[in-house]
Short mmCIF file of C-alpha atoms in Angstrom, two decimals:
data_model
loop_
_atom_site.label_atom_id
_atom_site.label_comp_id
_atom_site.label_asym_id
_atom_site.label_seq_id
_atom_site.Cartn_x
_atom_site.Cartn_y
_atom_site.Cartn_z
CA UNK A 14 17.49 11.71 -79.84
CA UNK A 15 20.62 12.90 -81.59
CA UNK A 16 23.55 10.49 -81.26
CA UNK A 17 26.61 11.87 -79.51
CA UNK A 18 29.44 11.19 -81.95
CA UNK A 19 32.00 13.23 -80.03
CA UNK A 20 31.44 12.17 -76.44
CA UNK A 21 33.03 14.46 -73.87
CA UNK A 22 34.09 14.19 -70.24
CA UNK A 23 30.51 14.56 -68.99
CA UNK A 24 28.55 12.53 -71.56
CA UNK A 25 28.25 9.33 -69.54
CA UNK A 26 28.52 10.87 -66.08
CA UNK A 27 26.30 9.37 -63.42
CA UNK A 28 23.01 11.03 -62.58
CA UNK A 29 24.06 11.26 -58.92
CA UNK A 30 27.14 13.28 -59.85
CA UNK A 31 25.07 15.66 -61.98
CA UNK A 32 22.44 16.15 -59.29
CA UNK A 33 25.05 16.68 -56.57
CA UNK A 34 26.89 19.33 -58.56
CA UNK A 35 23.61 21.07 -59.39
CA UNK A 36 22.47 21.05 -55.75
CA UNK A 37 25.84 22.31 -54.53
CA UNK A 38 25.80 25.19 -57.03
CA UNK A 39 22.22 26.12 -56.17
CA UNK A 40 22.96 26.39 -52.44
CA UNK A 41 25.08 29.48 -53.02
CA UNK A 42 23.36 32.89 -52.75
CA UNK A 43 23.38 34.84 -55.99
CA UNK A 44 26.22 37.15 -54.94
CA UNK A 45 28.45 34.11 -54.51
CA UNK A 46 26.97 31.93 -57.25
CA UNK A 47 28.83 30.30 -60.12
CA UNK A 48 27.37 29.23 -63.49
CA UNK A 49 25.38 26.06 -63.98
CA UNK A 50 27.71 23.03 -63.79
CA UNK A 51 28.70 21.81 -67.29
CA UNK A 52 27.76 18.24 -66.38
CA UNK A 53 24.10 19.34 -66.27
CA UNK A 54 24.22 20.33 -69.95
CA UNK A 55 26.21 17.35 -71.21
CA UNK A 56 25.17 14.32 -69.15
CA UNK A 57 22.88 11.88 -71.00
CA UNK A 58 21.59 10.59 -67.67
CA UNK A 59 20.56 14.09 -66.62
CA UNK A 60 18.94 14.62 -70.03
CA UNK A 61 16.83 11.49 -69.49
CA UNK A 62 15.77 12.80 -66.09
CA UNK A 63 14.74 16.11 -67.71
CA UNK A 64 12.52 14.24 -70.14
CA UNK A 65 10.76 12.52 -67.27
CA UNK A 66 10.58 15.29 -64.65
CA UNK A 67 10.25 18.33 -66.91
CA UNK A 68 8.96 17.73 -70.42
CA UNK A 69 6.60 14.89 -69.56
CA UNK A 70 5.06 16.84 -66.65
CA UNK A 71 5.41 20.61 -67.02
CA UNK A 72 3.27 23.04 -69.04
CA UNK A 73 4.73 23.62 -72.51
CA UNK A 74 3.86 26.58 -74.75
CA UNK A 75 2.94 25.40 -78.26
CA UNK A 76 1.83 28.68 -79.84
CA UNK A 77 -0.63 31.57 -79.84
CA UNK A 78 -4.42 31.39 -79.57
CA UNK A 79 -4.96 33.60 -82.62
CA UNK A 80 -3.01 31.15 -84.80
CA UNK A 81 -6.14 28.94 -84.71
CA UNK A 82 -9.00 31.47 -84.77
CA UNK A 83 -11.77 29.31 -86.33
CA UNK A 84 -13.38 26.00 -85.34
CA UNK A 85 -11.37 23.24 -86.99
CA UNK A 86 -8.16 25.27 -87.14
CA UNK A 87 -5.28 23.25 -85.71
CA UNK A 88 -1.59 23.21 -84.80
CA UNK A 89 0.67 20.20 -84.34
CA UNK A 90 3.67 20.03 -82.05
CA UNK A 91 5.98 17.45 -80.47
CA UNK A 92 6.61 17.36 -76.71
CA UNK A 93 9.32 14.91 -75.59
CA UNK A 94 8.55 12.60 -78.50
CA UNK A 95 4.78 12.79 -78.07
CA UNK A 96 2.99 14.26 -81.12
CA UNK A 97 0.34 16.82 -80.12
CA UNK A 98 -2.74 18.02 -82.00
CA UNK A 99 -4.31 21.30 -80.80
CA UNK A 100 -7.72 22.20 -82.23
CA UNK A 101 -10.15 25.10 -81.90
CA UNK A 102 -13.61 23.73 -81.03
CA UNK A 103 -17.05 24.89 -82.20
CA UNK A 104 -17.56 26.38 -78.73
CA UNK A 105 -14.42 28.49 -79.17
CA UNK A 106 -12.55 26.37 -76.62
CA UNK A 107 -9.09 25.07 -77.47
CA UNK A 108 -8.55 21.34 -76.93
CA UNK A 109 -5.43 19.21 -77.28
CA UNK A 110 -5.00 15.54 -78.06
CA UNK A 111 -2.23 13.05 -78.57
CA UNK A 112 -1.82 13.05 -82.35
CA UNK A 113 -2.24 9.26 -82.63
CA UNK A 114 -5.15 7.10 -83.78
CA UNK A 115 -6.95 5.13 -81.07
CA UNK A 116 -6.74 2.01 -83.24
CA UNK A 117 -3.02 1.21 -83.51
CA UNK A 118 -1.58 4.66 -82.82
CA UNK A 119 -0.69 5.89 -86.31
CA UNK A 120 0.07 9.63 -86.28
CA UNK A 121 -3.06 11.31 -87.66
CA UNK A 122 -1.89 14.70 -88.89
CA UNK A 123 1.46 15.44 -90.58
CA UNK A 124 0.97 19.13 -91.36
CA UNK A 125 2.23 21.75 -88.90
CA UNK A 126 -1.03 23.69 -89.12
CA UNK A 127 -4.24 23.82 -91.08
CA UNK A 128 -8.01 23.53 -91.01
CA UNK A 129 -10.09 20.36 -90.89
CA UNK A 130 -13.70 19.29 -90.48
CA UNK A 131 -12.50 15.87 -89.31
CA UNK A 132 -9.24 13.92 -88.91
CA UNK A 133 -8.84 10.66 -90.82
CA UNK A 134 -6.15 8.12 -90.05
CA UNK A 135 -4.10 7.38 -93.20
CA UNK A 136 -3.71 3.75 -92.14
CA UNK A 137 -7.27 2.39 -91.83
CA UNK A 138 -9.43 5.52 -92.32
CA UNK A 139 -10.68 5.76 -88.76
CA UNK A 140 -12.16 9.24 -88.66
CA UNK A 141 -12.50 11.61 -85.71
CA UNK A 142 -14.41 14.84 -85.23
CA UNK A 143 -12.56 17.95 -84.18
CA UNK A 144 -13.68 17.08 -80.64
CA UNK A 145 -11.60 13.88 -80.79
CA UNK A 146 -14.60 11.53 -80.87
CA UNK A 147 -14.45 8.57 -83.25
CA UNK A 148 -17.11 9.01 -85.95
CA UNK A 149 -16.27 6.29 -88.44
CA UNK A 150 -14.32 3.01 -88.29
CA UNK A 151 -14.59 0.95 -91.51
CA UNK A 152 -15.72 -2.65 -91.08
CA UNK A 153 -15.47 -2.54 -87.30
CA UNK A 154 -19.08 -3.79 -87.21
CA UNK A 155 -17.43 -7.20 -87.70
CA UNK A 156 -16.15 -6.94 -84.13
CA UNK A 157 -18.72 -7.81 -81.52
CA UNK A 158 -19.43 -5.24 -78.80
CA UNK A 159 -17.51 -2.54 -80.67
CA UNK A 160 -18.91 0.87 -79.72
CA UNK A 161 -17.39 3.91 -81.41
CA UNK A 162 -18.85 6.17 -78.71
CA UNK A 163 -16.41 4.65 -76.23
CA UNK A 164 -13.39 5.46 -78.39
CA UNK A 165 -11.74 8.84 -78.84
CA UNK A 166 -8.37 10.51 -79.07
CA UNK A 167 -6.34 10.84 -75.88
CA UNK A 168 -7.21 14.24 -74.38
CA UNK A 169 -4.50 16.42 -72.86
CA UNK A 170 -4.81 19.22 -70.33
CA UNK A 171 -4.76 22.60 -72.07
CA UNK A 172 -4.68 26.15 -70.73
CA UNK A 173 -4.37 29.61 -72.24
CA UNK A 174 -2.68 32.64 -70.73
CA UNK A 175 -2.19 36.11 -72.21
CA UNK A 176 -2.82 34.80 -75.73
CA UNK A 177 -0.51 31.75 -75.41
CA UNK A 178 -1.53 28.07 -75.54
CA UNK A 179 -0.01 25.65 -73.02
CA UNK A 180 -0.26 21.86 -73.01
CA UNK A 181 0.96 19.31 -70.47
CA UNK A 182 1.45 15.56 -70.84
CA UNK A 183 0.74 15.15 -67.12
CA UNK A 184 -2.49 13.37 -66.28
CA UNK A 185 -2.72 15.34 -63.04
CA UNK A 186 -0.98 18.72 -63.37
CA UNK A 187 0.35 19.98 -60.05
CA UNK A 188 -0.37 23.63 -60.90
CA UNK A 189 -2.35 25.90 -63.18
CA UNK A 190 -0.60 28.25 -65.58
CA UNK A 191 -2.73 31.29 -64.76
CA UNK A 192 -2.35 30.80 -61.00
CA UNK A 193 1.43 30.36 -61.26
CA UNK A 194 1.83 33.55 -63.30
CA UNK A 195 -0.82 35.70 -61.63
CA UNK A 196 1.57 38.00 -59.71
CA UNK A 197 3.76 38.43 -62.78
CA UNK A 198 0.72 39.32 -64.88
CA UNK A 199 -0.67 41.79 -62.35
CA UNK A 200 2.63 43.53 -61.65
CA UNK A 201 4.40 43.50 -65.00
CA UNK A 202 3.08 42.01 -68.23
CA UNK A 203 -0.68 42.49 -67.84
CA UNK A 204 -0.43 46.16 -68.77
CA UNK A 205 0.87 45.22 -72.24
CA UNK A 206 -2.30 43.25 -73.10
CA UNK A 207 -0.34 40.52 -74.88
CA UNK A 208 -3.54 38.64 -75.67
CA UNK A 209 -4.50 41.35 -78.17
CA UNK A 210 -1.22 41.09 -80.13
CA UNK A 211 -1.73 39.61 -83.61
CA UNK A 212 0.48 36.75 -84.78
CA UNK A 213 2.31 37.43 -88.04
CA UNK A 214 5.06 34.78 -88.06
CA UNK A 215 5.64 31.20 -86.97
CA UNK A 216 9.01 29.59 -87.74
CA UNK A 217 11.28 26.77 -86.51
CA UNK A 218 15.02 26.47 -86.03
CA UNK A 219 17.46 23.75 -84.91
CA UNK A 220 20.79 24.46 -83.22
CA UNK A 221 23.68 22.23 -82.14
CA UNK A 222 23.64 22.97 -78.44
CA UNK A 223 21.82 22.04 -75.25
CA UNK A 224 18.36 23.53 -74.81
CA UNK A 225 19.33 25.14 -71.50
CA UNK A 226 22.05 27.14 -73.21
CA UNK A 227 19.38 29.03 -75.15
CA UNK A 228 17.29 29.59 -72.02
CA UNK A 229 20.30 31.17 -70.32
CA UNK A 230 21.21 33.24 -73.37
CA UNK A 231 17.70 34.63 -73.74
CA UNK A 232 17.22 35.45 -70.07
CA UNK A 233 20.25 37.72 -69.75
CA UNK A 234 20.93 40.96 -71.62
CA UNK A 235 24.54 41.39 -70.52
CA UNK A 236 25.56 40.14 -73.98
CA UNK A 237 23.24 42.42 -75.99
CA UNK A 238 25.51 45.47 -76.54
CA UNK A 239 28.33 43.20 -77.71
CA UNK A 240 26.56 40.39 -79.51
CA UNK A 241 23.66 42.17 -81.24
CA UNK A 242 25.15 45.17 -83.09
CA UNK A 243 22.76 44.68 -86.04
CA UNK A 244 19.58 44.25 -83.98
CA UNK A 245 18.78 44.64 -80.28
CA UNK A 246 21.78 46.80 -79.37
CA UNK A 247 20.25 49.59 -81.46
CA UNK A 248 17.60 50.17 -78.76
CA UNK A 249 20.45 51.58 -76.64
CA UNK A 250 19.40 50.35 -73.20
CA UNK A 251 22.31 50.93 -70.79
CA UNK A 252 23.37 47.83 -68.85
CA UNK A 253 22.96 49.66 -65.54
CA UNK A 254 19.27 50.28 -66.29
CA UNK A 255 18.32 46.59 -66.37
CA UNK A 256 16.34 45.29 -63.40
CA UNK A 257 15.81 41.62 -62.55
CA UNK A 258 12.50 40.48 -61.11
CA UNK A 259 11.56 38.63 -57.95
CA UNK A 260 12.43 34.98 -57.33
CA UNK A 261 9.77 32.51 -58.42
CA UNK A 262 9.37 28.77 -58.93
CA UNK A 263 7.53 29.45 -62.18
CA UNK A 264 9.23 32.27 -64.08
CA UNK A 265 12.05 34.79 -64.23
CA UNK A 266 12.32 38.15 -65.96
CA UNK A 267 14.24 41.37 -66.40
CA UNK A 268 13.29 44.69 -67.94
CA UNK A 269 14.80 47.98 -69.09
CA UNK A 270 13.62 51.17 -70.82
CA UNK A 271 15.12 52.32 -74.09
CA UNK A 272 16.14 55.91 -74.72
CA UNK A 273 13.66 56.77 -77.49
CA UNK A 274 10.03 57.67 -76.70
CA UNK A 275 8.96 56.87 -80.24
CA UNK A 276 9.94 54.71 -83.18
CA UNK A 277 10.95 51.02 -82.94
CA UNK A 278 10.54 49.64 -79.43
CA UNK A 279 8.11 52.34 -78.27
CA UNK A 280 4.33 52.29 -77.85
CA UNK A 281 2.06 53.39 -80.68
CA UNK A 282 0.30 56.76 -80.06
CA UNK A 283 -3.03 54.88 -79.92
CA UNK A 284 -1.78 52.60 -77.14
CA UNK A 285 -3.69 53.69 -74.01
CA UNK A 286 -2.62 50.81 -71.76
CA UNK A 287 1.02 51.66 -71.13
CA UNK A 288 1.95 54.69 -69.06
CA UNK A 289 5.15 56.63 -68.44
CA UNK A 290 8.42 54.76 -68.82
CA UNK A 291 6.59 51.52 -69.61
CA UNK A 292 5.73 52.97 -73.02
CA UNK A 293 9.37 52.37 -74.01
CA UNK A 294 10.26 49.41 -71.80
CA UNK A 295 11.20 45.89 -72.88
CA UNK A 296 10.49 42.86 -70.68
CA UNK A 297 12.42 39.64 -71.31
CA UNK A 298 10.98 36.65 -69.48
CA UNK A 299 10.98 32.89 -69.26
CA UNK A 300 7.99 30.84 -68.17
CA UNK A 301 9.72 27.73 -66.87
CA UNK A 302 10.82 25.44 -68.25
CA UNK A 303 11.21 26.56 -71.87
CA UNK A 304 8.92 29.42 -72.94
CA UNK A 305 10.88 32.58 -73.78
CA UNK A 306 9.39 35.99 -74.59
CA UNK A 307 10.77 39.38 -75.51
CA UNK A 308 7.86 41.72 -74.88
CA UNK A 309 7.96 45.22 -76.34
CA UNK A 310 5.29 47.90 -76.60
CA UNK A 311 5.24 47.40 -80.38
CA UNK A 312 5.83 43.62 -80.76
CA UNK A 313 6.54 40.38 -78.95
CA UNK A 314 8.88 37.58 -79.91
CA UNK A 315 8.25 34.18 -78.38
CA UNK A 316 10.29 30.96 -78.46
CA UNK A 317 9.45 27.47 -77.23
CA UNK A 318 12.53 25.25 -76.96
CA UNK A 319 12.40 21.46 -77.21
CA UNK A 320 15.54 19.33 -76.61
CA UNK A 321 16.51 16.67 -79.14
CA UNK A 322 19.41 15.25 -77.17
CA UNK A 323 22.09 16.75 -74.96
CA UNK A 324 23.63 18.65 -77.88
CA UNK A 325 20.68 19.63 -80.06
CA UNK A 326 17.34 21.39 -79.80
CA UNK A 327 14.47 22.38 -82.06
CA UNK A 328 12.71 25.63 -81.27
CA UNK A 329 9.45 27.06 -82.55
CA UNK A 330 9.30 30.85 -82.55
CA UNK A 331 6.83 33.50 -83.55
CA UNK A 332 6.24 37.20 -83.78
CA UNK A 333 3.08 39.11 -82.82
CA UNK A 334 2.27 42.83 -82.94
CA UNK A 335 -0.39 45.05 -81.36
CA UNK A 336 -3.44 45.64 -83.57
CA UNK A 337 -2.80 49.40 -83.74
CA UNK A 338 0.66 48.73 -85.18
CA UNK A 339 -0.71 46.29 -87.75
CA UNK A 340 -3.49 48.66 -88.79
CA UNK A 341 -0.91 51.25 -89.86
CA UNK A 342 0.57 48.90 -92.46
CA UNK A 343 -0.86 49.25 -95.95
CA UNK A 344 -1.98 45.92 -97.43
CA UNK A 345 0.26 46.49 -100.44
CA UNK A 346 3.22 46.91 -98.08
CA UNK A 347 2.49 43.94 -95.81
CA UNK A 348 4.64 41.39 -97.65
CA UNK A 349 7.66 43.70 -97.62
CA UNK A 350 7.08 44.54 -93.94
CA UNK A 351 6.92 40.83 -93.08
CA UNK A 352 10.06 40.12 -95.08
CA UNK A 353 11.92 42.82 -93.17
CA UNK A 354 10.70 41.39 -89.85
CA UNK A 355 11.82 37.88 -90.82
CA UNK A 356 15.23 39.19 -91.86
CA UNK A 357 15.57 41.12 -88.60
CA UNK A 358 14.68 38.14 -86.41
CA UNK A 359 16.84 35.76 -88.44
CA UNK A 360 19.76 38.16 -88.02
CA UNK A 361 19.19 38.26 -84.25
CA UNK A 362 18.99 34.45 -84.16
CA UNK A 363 22.21 34.15 -86.15
CA UNK A 364 23.93 36.53 -83.73
CA UNK A 365 22.79 34.40 -80.80
CA UNK A 366 23.41 31.02 -82.41
CA UNK A 367 27.15 31.61 -82.71
CA UNK A 368 27.32 32.46 -79.00
CA UNK A 369 25.12 29.64 -77.75
CA UNK A 370 26.87 26.93 -79.74
CA UNK A 371 30.26 28.30 -78.61
CA UNK A 372 29.06 28.16 -74.99
CA UNK A 373 28.09 24.52 -75.42
CA UNK A 374 31.43 23.67 -76.99
CA UNK A 375 33.49 25.54 -74.41
CA UNK A 376 31.70 23.95 -71.47
CA UNK A 377 32.62 20.42 -72.66
CA UNK A 378 36.11 20.85 -71.21
CA UNK A 379 37.14 18.99 -68.07
CA UNK A 380 39.42 21.92 -67.15
CA UNK A 381 37.48 25.12 -66.50
CA UNK A 382 37.68 28.08 -64.11
CA UNK A 383 34.81 28.24 -61.65
CA UNK A 384 33.06 31.10 -63.48
CA UNK A 385 31.12 34.10 -62.18
CA UNK A 386 27.83 35.93 -62.77
CA UNK A 387 27.31 39.59 -63.67
CA UNK A 388 24.70 41.35 -61.46
CA UNK A 389 22.11 41.42 -64.31
CA UNK A 390 22.50 37.67 -64.86
CA UNK A 391 20.38 36.84 -61.83
CA UNK A 392 17.80 35.17 -64.07
CA UNK A 393 20.34 32.44 -64.85
CA UNK A 394 20.71 31.73 -61.13
CA UNK A 395 16.90 31.69 -60.80
CA UNK A 396 16.64 29.18 -63.66
CA UNK A 397 19.23 27.01 -61.90
CA UNK A 398 17.11 27.14 -58.74
CA UNK A 399 14.12 25.93 -60.77
CA UNK A 400 16.12 23.06 -62.28
CA UNK A 401 17.27 21.97 -58.84
CA UNK A 402 13.73 21.87 -57.43
CA UNK A 403 12.11 20.20 -60.43
CA UNK A 404 14.71 17.43 -60.68
CA UNK A 405 14.99 16.77 -56.92
#
């Protein structure tokens, strides 16, 4: 956890004060609502509660299924300080484990991704198959009654949805990802066939702000025409055209069509799934608590945000494109195309970072007006409702 050098008014506030202010704010209907109380983003006690109630129990997106296409392909990730190892099995199934040896808990794999036939602990060379079963433990025959068949890596619950991989640290998850998002899939995102999109980028970034500030920034487009002149504003979606989705305990979203029927942001001519206005419509959504997606007919951008203290987060993000879009790119041009995509997304991130860090800094003050929401910022109110329920 990052140390708070410059403690503010809210840093050491009591958990009861934070919860009371959050509950009081959440009681207001959206038309009368005010922004999330600053104490919720700055209180260390509330941060500790988030670690327990949210990140140690909820489903967390760690990447895309096609990032590990072959048996033995793996990704690593950290959830609330727990190192995770996600591996494609010989059966095609995706399994997840705590990335720690069953001997004395040394972290097994340091790399962010790769391919392995087995995983060997660097400490004492205990070796596990890709299924997590212990296959070799040097000199452990000196211990009576030692049976390697009884020893394996700690298995975690894993689910996939629309091409994304989710893992939870909970031993008994209270819900299933697919069930929670079924209505959303049927009514909105299912028509895009996100599972067929091909991953082309996976990057990380760290910002000096609370993780919830990014969630709020991503889930509202009121700022886009002003804050993104070099990127998203060029799609020219009028503010009045944005629509916010239904209330849900599991997600929030908004969507809007762009003006152009072709070019960037529009469906490829070979796309037969999307019809009418949906062929040029963007959907921004958040799968609570921390999985953000901008879904377009010609690409998707996903972000998974992990707090590292009240004033810092690390986020993993990636880009995926429909196969028909990728097939149009000449192999000789692929590197240049990827470079342009990276530059575009980095520019968008830079545009947002300045705003999000400024929001965190401004909200440290103990003297603030009460604030107000724009009509297309309903997703922020919905996220606040989720926080209230999950931390109750």
